[in-house]
XYZ file of C-alpha atoms in Angstrom:
260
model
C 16.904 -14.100 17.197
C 17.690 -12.279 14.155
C 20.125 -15.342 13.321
C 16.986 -17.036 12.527
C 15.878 -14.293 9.962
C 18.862 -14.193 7.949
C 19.632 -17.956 8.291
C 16.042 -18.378 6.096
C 16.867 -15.054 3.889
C 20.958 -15.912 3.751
C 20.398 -19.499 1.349
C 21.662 -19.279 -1.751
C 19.441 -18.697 -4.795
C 18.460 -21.782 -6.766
C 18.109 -21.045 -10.529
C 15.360 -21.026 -12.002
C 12.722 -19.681 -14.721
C 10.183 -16.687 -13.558
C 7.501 -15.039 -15.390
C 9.746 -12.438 -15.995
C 6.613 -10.013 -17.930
C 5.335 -10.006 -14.383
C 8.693 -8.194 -13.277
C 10.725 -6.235 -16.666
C 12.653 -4.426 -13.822
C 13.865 -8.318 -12.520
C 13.818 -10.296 -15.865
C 17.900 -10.695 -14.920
C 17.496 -12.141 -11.712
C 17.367 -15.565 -10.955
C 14.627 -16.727 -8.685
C 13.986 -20.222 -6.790
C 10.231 -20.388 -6.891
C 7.756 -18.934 -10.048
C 4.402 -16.418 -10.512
C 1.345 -17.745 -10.075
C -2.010 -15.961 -10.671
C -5.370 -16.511 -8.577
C -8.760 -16.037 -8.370
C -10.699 -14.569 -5.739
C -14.460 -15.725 -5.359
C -15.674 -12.459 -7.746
C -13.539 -13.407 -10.149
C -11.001 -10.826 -9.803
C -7.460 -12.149 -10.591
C -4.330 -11.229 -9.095
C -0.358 -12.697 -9.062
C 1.465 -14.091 -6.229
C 5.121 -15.749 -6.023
C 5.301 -19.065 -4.809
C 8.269 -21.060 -3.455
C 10.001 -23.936 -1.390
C 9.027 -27.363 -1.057
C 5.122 -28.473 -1.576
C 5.588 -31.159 1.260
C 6.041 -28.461 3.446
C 4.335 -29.032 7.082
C 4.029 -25.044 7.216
C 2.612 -22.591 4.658
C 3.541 -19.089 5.103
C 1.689 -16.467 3.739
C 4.614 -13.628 3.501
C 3.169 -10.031 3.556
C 5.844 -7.574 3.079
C 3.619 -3.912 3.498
C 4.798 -1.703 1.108
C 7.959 -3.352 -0.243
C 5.300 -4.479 -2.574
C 6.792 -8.149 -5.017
C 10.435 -6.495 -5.423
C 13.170 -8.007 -5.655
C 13.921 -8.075 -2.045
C 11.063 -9.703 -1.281
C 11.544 -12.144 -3.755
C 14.485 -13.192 -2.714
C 13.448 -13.197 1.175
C 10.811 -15.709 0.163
C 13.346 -18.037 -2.008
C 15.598 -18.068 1.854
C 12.209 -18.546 3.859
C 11.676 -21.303 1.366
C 14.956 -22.892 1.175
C 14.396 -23.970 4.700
C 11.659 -26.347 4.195
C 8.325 -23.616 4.225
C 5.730 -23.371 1.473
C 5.932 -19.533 0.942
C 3.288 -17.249 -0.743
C 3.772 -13.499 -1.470
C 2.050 -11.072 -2.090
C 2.177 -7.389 -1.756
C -1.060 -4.842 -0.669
C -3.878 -3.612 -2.496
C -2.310 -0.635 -3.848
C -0.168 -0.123 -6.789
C 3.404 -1.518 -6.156
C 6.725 -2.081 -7.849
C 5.430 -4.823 -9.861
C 3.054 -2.742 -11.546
C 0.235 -5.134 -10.031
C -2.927 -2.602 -10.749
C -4.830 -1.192 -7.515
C -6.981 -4.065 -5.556
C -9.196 -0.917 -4.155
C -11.734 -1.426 -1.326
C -10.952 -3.537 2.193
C -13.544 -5.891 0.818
C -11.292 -7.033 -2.029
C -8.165 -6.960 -0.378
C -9.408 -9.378 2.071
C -10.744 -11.434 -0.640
C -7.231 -11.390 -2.104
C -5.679 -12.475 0.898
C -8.566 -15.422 1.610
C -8.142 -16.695 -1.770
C -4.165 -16.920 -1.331
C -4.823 -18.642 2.130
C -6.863 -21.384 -0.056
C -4.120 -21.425 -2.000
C -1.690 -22.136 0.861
C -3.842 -24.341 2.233
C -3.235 -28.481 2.113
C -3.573 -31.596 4.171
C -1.808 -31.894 7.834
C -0.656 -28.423 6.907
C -0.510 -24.962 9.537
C -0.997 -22.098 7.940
C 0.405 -18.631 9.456
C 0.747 -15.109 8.864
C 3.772 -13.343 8.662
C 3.420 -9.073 8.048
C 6.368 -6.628 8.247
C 6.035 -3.632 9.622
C 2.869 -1.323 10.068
C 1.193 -1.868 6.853
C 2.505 -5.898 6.249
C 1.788 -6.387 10.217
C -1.549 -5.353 9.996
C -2.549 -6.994 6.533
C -1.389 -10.369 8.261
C -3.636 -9.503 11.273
C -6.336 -9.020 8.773
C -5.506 -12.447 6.342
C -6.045 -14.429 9.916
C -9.198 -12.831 10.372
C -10.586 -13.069 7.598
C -10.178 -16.727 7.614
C -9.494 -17.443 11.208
C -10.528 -21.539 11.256
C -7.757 -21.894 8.770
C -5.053 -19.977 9.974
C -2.786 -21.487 13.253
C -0.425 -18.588 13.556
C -0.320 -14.852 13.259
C 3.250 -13.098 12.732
C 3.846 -9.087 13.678
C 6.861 -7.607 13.053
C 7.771 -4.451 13.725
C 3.236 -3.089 13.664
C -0.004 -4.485 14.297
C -0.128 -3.038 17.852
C -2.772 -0.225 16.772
C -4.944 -2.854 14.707
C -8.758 -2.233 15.293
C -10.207 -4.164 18.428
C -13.199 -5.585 15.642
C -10.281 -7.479 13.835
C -8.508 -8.943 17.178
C -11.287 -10.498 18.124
C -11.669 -12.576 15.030
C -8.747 -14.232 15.720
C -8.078 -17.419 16.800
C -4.700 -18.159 16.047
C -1.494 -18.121 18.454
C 0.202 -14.868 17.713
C 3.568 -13.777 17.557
C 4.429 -10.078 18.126
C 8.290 -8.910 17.370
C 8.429 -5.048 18.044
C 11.048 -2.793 18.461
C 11.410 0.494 20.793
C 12.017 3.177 17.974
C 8.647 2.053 16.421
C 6.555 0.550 19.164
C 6.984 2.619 22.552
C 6.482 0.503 25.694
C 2.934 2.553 26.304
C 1.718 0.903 23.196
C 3.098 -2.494 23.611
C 1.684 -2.440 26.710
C -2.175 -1.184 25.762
C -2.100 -4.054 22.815
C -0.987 -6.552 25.473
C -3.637 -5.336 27.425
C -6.264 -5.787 24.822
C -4.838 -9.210 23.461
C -5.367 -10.159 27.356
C -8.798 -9.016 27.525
C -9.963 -10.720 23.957
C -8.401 -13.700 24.846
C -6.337 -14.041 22.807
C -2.976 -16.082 22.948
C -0.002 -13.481 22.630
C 3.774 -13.926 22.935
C 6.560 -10.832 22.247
C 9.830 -9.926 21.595
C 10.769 -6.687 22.178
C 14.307 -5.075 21.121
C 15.910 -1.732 21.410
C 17.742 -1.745 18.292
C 17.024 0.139 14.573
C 13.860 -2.041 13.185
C 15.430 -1.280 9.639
C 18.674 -3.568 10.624
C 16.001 -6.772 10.706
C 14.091 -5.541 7.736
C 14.861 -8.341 4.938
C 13.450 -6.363 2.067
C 15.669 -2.649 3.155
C 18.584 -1.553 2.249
C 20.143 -1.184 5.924
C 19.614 -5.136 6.797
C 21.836 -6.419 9.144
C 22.185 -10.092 8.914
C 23.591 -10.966 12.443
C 20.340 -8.921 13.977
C 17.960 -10.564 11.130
C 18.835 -14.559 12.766
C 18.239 -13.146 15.981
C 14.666 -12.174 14.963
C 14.287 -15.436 12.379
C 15.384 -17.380 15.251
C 12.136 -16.627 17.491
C 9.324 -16.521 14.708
C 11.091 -20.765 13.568
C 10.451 -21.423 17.611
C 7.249 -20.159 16.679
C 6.877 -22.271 13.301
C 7.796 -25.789 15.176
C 5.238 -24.622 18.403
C 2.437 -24.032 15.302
C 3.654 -27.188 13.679
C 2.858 -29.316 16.464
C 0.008 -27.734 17.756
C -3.377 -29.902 17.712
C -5.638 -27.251 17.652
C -8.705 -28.795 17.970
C -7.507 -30.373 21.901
C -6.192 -26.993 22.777
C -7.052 -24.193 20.711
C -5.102 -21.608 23.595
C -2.619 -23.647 25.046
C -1.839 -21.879 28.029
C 1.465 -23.380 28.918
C 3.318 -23.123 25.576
C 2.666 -19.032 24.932
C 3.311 -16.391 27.285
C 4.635 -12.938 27.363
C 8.056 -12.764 26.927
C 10.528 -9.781 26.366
């Protein structure tokens, strides 16, 4: 599964130019895809990295947690990219590594995130979700809520399991849940799976009992072997999303289950 992960983060790096007063600490790195800064409704403006190929049949909104826009992620997003997704960034509302000021209350944070779904957004293309661990996990969880018509897939790796029953039922998107032991202990994989069961809720997971930080793409301990394992599952995912009509079956029964 982790093949998967580190097939889309393992590409090579395409050269090419970056707003590098966005990033001093990166202004030496070379970077496939370039800043952009948007708008929420308010006003309030805010900058996101944007990469791979605009003909891409799935958008992915990446949420890293607190990784924040470093160079990590960066790079994770040029890989994601490289193999044919349309990849948006962006890190949480709190100060982070690329000196991006504080976004403050829940309100604007989720009027950060709906604004970069827009942005994602275009014709005959699924839009999903992808958070990493507790804080990235559960900011994806809240991106697909806050904009659930829009949004065809929901991505948890390694958190999301203790996200507020008010923002699970908001969702209407097929979601994806990759945990591992050391972070997620079967008692809680098994209450959210009972709770995704009782909203309704379409739910498939992947649970492993190895070191979470090994399929990590923005830490320091990633192991790429583990990584395509874990990439491997959330691209089955992708293609599932890809051809899903949601409008003839919005929960289709017989493509997501519960798996482990």
């Amino acid at each position: 599964m982790l093949r998967g992960i580190a097939a889309g983060l393992g590409a090579v790096l395409v050269s090419a130019s970056v707003l590098a007063h966005k990033l001093p600490d990166l202004s030496c790195r070379a970077f496939s895809g370039k800043f952009v800064q948007l708008a929420t409704q308010s006003g309030r403006r805010f900058d996101v990295y944007r990469t791979g190929p605009p003909s891409a049949r799935i958008g992915l909104l990446l949420l890293p947690g607190k990784a924040g826009l470093d160079q990590h992620t960066l790079a994770w997003a040029d890989r994601v990219g490289a193999q044919g997704y349309r990849v948006l960034t962006m890190g949480l509302g709190s100060k982070h590594k690329d000196g991006s000021a504080p976004t403050g209350t829940h309100g604007r944070s989720v009027a950060r995130e709906r604004a970069a779904l827009h942005y994602l957004s275009a014709p005959g293309r699924k839009i999903v979700t992808f958070g990493w661990g507790r804080a990235g996990a559960l900011q994806s969880i809240q991106a697909s809520a806050a904009d659930p018509a829009d949004v065809s897939g929901t991505v948890l790796c390694n958190g999301g399991v203790s996200a507020k029953s008010a923002l699970l039922r908001k969702l209407k998107s097929e979601v994806l849940l990759v945990a591992f032991q050391k972070t997620t202990p079967p008692a809680k994989l098994q209450a959210f799976e009972a709770r995704m069961r009782l909203y309704g809720k379409p739910l498939i997971v992947h649970y492993y009992h190895i070191d979470p930080e090994a399929a990590n793409p923005t830490g320091r301990r990633f192991d790429s072997a583990i990584a395509q394992e874990v990439w491997g599952q959330a691209r089955l995912f992708f293609r599932q999303i890809a051809f899903l009509c949601r409008r003839c079956a919005p929960y289709p029964r017989l493509l997501f289950g519960y798996r482990r």
